[in-house]
Amino acid sequence: MIEEFRKVYGSVEGLRVFRAPGRVNLIGEHTDYNLGFVCPAALQLATYVGTAPADDGKLNIYSEQYRMGGEWPVSEVAHLQPMHVWIDYPLGVAHELIQAGFGIEPANLYIRSTVPEGSGLSSSAALEVSSALAFLNGRAMEPLELARLCQRAEREFVGMPCGIMDQYISVFGREHSAVEIDCRSLGHRDVPLPAGITFVAVNTMVKHALAGSAYKERVRECAEAVEGLRLQLPGVASLRDVTVEQFESVANVLPPIVAKRARHVVTEDDRVERFVAASAAGDLELMGRLLVESHRSLQHDYEVSCEELDFLVEAALGIAGVYGARMTGGGFGGCTVTLLQPEALDDFRREITAAYQRQFGKTPAVYECTPSAGAGEVTSPQTLIF
Ligand code: GLA
């Protein structure tokens, strides 16, 4: 990466490299913007941003993946408008930093990522958080403020009304551990994974065009559910506040589609709590069953799955050594996550690949998930793991 940086910018004087990971969400899908619970793990797949001071008064950004970038006098950065391409993520972060009182210094940035884009493994948050650290270039910011600032960049500049999960786990990821996040208090606790299991993500290699618009529609439907439920259950400020029993006693006041959406969120929050307890108890069978229940709920009630994701889940459940599987991330393509015995991994990889190829004529990428540390500076070349 250092050599590539030199090729693009001519010099590596003052170069520092920052890393921010992607994530796999084990359980707790579409609960974050309802202020509920999620249980993701940061991945070894990450975005790396190299930065060095520029002497041309500009902010220069280059992406290795896209083989292109842009350059702007730093005084113009605050006035840029979104361009509806990848560069909106770093530019949105630069905007938010300026608003928060952090100036943007003239700099050369080089971006390399191993998080597959559009895969539901949160390449956007990895790009936002690594860019933020590169812009800060050693200036201190509270980790929670960093996560929130990157979320604001995505909501306000990119225009995607996302929750806090992806940016949060990219900042607060832990080695060897998933993390349960309370999306209201913004506190978290580690969820060490019991011995005898591993997780893999399997990539459908598709991202259906519907993903962005359907996400916004679900956010709206959940807000509508809260309005309706509040009439019956005063004090309800988000779906997080409703228990499964309360919900079922009043669900009939909601329009049927809205009730289905809310049922997913309310039951999913409950599943996260049960999953964390099952993990602590080492109950691998129950952890697996909860993943499958989560998938069914996303498939039938929340309706954010798709043919390719459903196929990968069904196929995984037919392979020896698998405890459970579900779609992960926003949906409409991207990845599934499968919980399985480590010794079953090689056969799983072979069988799921063959089954998917037969069905869709595409080769799915299979990533073994190693829970990894959250974002930070890369201080030795050994930690640059590609
Ligand atoms: C996307 C969003 C997250 C979250 C998930 C669904 O990844 O960025 O905030 O809502 O979808 O759980």
PDB file of N, CA and C in Angstrom, residues 8 11 62 129 133 169 204 208 236 255 257 283 298 308 323 378:
ATOM      1  N   VAL A   8       0.931   7.064  -6.739  1.00  0.00           N
ATOM      2  CA  VAL A   8      -0.135   8.036  -7.013  1.00  0.00           C
ATOM      3  C   VAL A   8       0.308   9.448  -6.640  1.00  0.00           C
ATOM      4  N   SER A  11       5.223  10.911  -3.181  1.00  0.00           N
ATOM      5  CA  SER A  11       5.999  10.904  -1.938  1.00  0.00           C
ATOM      6  C   SER A  11       5.181  10.254  -0.823  1.00  0.00           C
ATOM      7  N   TYR A  62      -8.026   9.223  -3.485  1.00  0.00           N
ATOM      8  CA  TYR A  62      -7.908   8.218  -4.559  1.00  0.00           C
ATOM      9  C   TYR A  62      -8.340   6.856  -4.027  1.00  0.00           C
ATOM     10  N   VAL A 129     -15.626   5.437   8.660  1.00  0.00           N
ATOM     11  CA  VAL A 129     -14.841   5.517   9.897  1.00  0.00           C
ATOM     12  C   VAL A 129     -13.341   5.640   9.582  1.00  0.00           C
ATOM     13  N   LEU A 133     -10.917   8.893  10.578  1.00  0.00           N
ATOM     14  CA  LEU A 133      -9.639   8.820  11.296  1.00  0.00           C
ATOM     15  C   LEU A 133      -8.525   9.453  10.467  1.00  0.00           C
ATOM     16  N   ILE A 169     -20.068  -0.604  15.517  1.00  0.00           N
ATOM     17  CA  ILE A 169     -19.237  -1.809  15.635  1.00  0.00           C
ATOM     18  C   ILE A 169     -17.905  -1.611  14.932  1.00  0.00           C
ATOM     19  N   THR A 204     -24.169 -13.721  -1.761  1.00  0.00           N
ATOM     20  CA  THR A 204     -25.017 -14.043  -2.926  1.00  0.00           C
ATOM     21  C   THR A 204     -24.452 -13.439  -4.207  1.00  0.00           C
ATOM     22  N   HIS A 208     -29.997  -6.258  -5.036  1.00  0.00           N
ATOM     23  CA  HIS A 208     -31.139  -5.828  -5.839  1.00  0.00           C
ATOM     24  C   HIS A 208     -31.381  -4.329  -5.685  1.00  0.00           C
ATOM     25  N   VAL A 236     -45.031   4.654  24.764  1.00  0.00           N
ATOM     26  CA  VAL A 236     -44.188   3.970  23.783  1.00  0.00           C
ATOM     27  C   VAL A 236     -43.553   5.007  22.857  1.00  0.00           C
ATOM     28  N   PRO A 255     -52.658  -1.413  10.673  1.00  0.00           N
ATOM     29  CA  PRO A 255     -52.876  -1.988   9.338  1.00  0.00           C
ATOM     30  C   PRO A 255     -52.024  -3.250   9.205  1.00  0.00           C
ATOM     31  N   ILE A 257     -49.996  -4.743   7.109  1.00  0.00           N
ATOM     32  CA  ILE A 257     -48.573  -4.699   6.701  1.00  0.00           C
ATOM     33  C   ILE A 257     -47.724  -4.081   7.810  1.00  0.00           C
ATOM     34  N   ASP A 283     -25.208 -22.826  24.615  1.00  0.00           N
ATOM     35  CA  ASP A 283     -26.264 -23.617  23.972  1.00  0.00           C
ATOM     36  C   ASP A 283     -26.255 -23.356  22.463  1.00  0.00           C
ATOM     37  N   LEU A 298     -37.564 -12.103   8.968  1.00  0.00           N
ATOM     38  CA  LEU A 298     -37.130 -11.118   7.954  1.00  0.00           C
ATOM     39  C   LEU A 298     -37.718 -11.454   6.583  1.00  0.00           C
ATOM     40  N   GLU A 308     -32.182 -15.425  -3.561  1.00  0.00           N
ATOM     41  CA  GLU A 308     -30.809 -15.914  -3.401  1.00  0.00           C
ATOM     42  C   GLU A 308     -30.471 -16.121  -1.925  1.00  0.00           C
ATOM     43  N   TYR A 323     -25.482 -25.202  12.565  1.00  0.00           N
ATOM     44  CA  TYR A 323     -26.467 -24.968  13.633  1.00  0.00           C
ATOM     45  C   TYR A 323     -27.596 -24.056  13.174  1.00  0.00           C
ATOM     46  N   VAL A 378      -2.893   1.950  11.980  1.00  0.00           N
ATOM     47  CA  VAL A 378      -2.062   0.783  11.729  1.00  0.00           C
ATOM     48  C   VAL A 378      -0.634   1.203  12.020  1.00  0.00           C
TER      49      VAL A 378
END
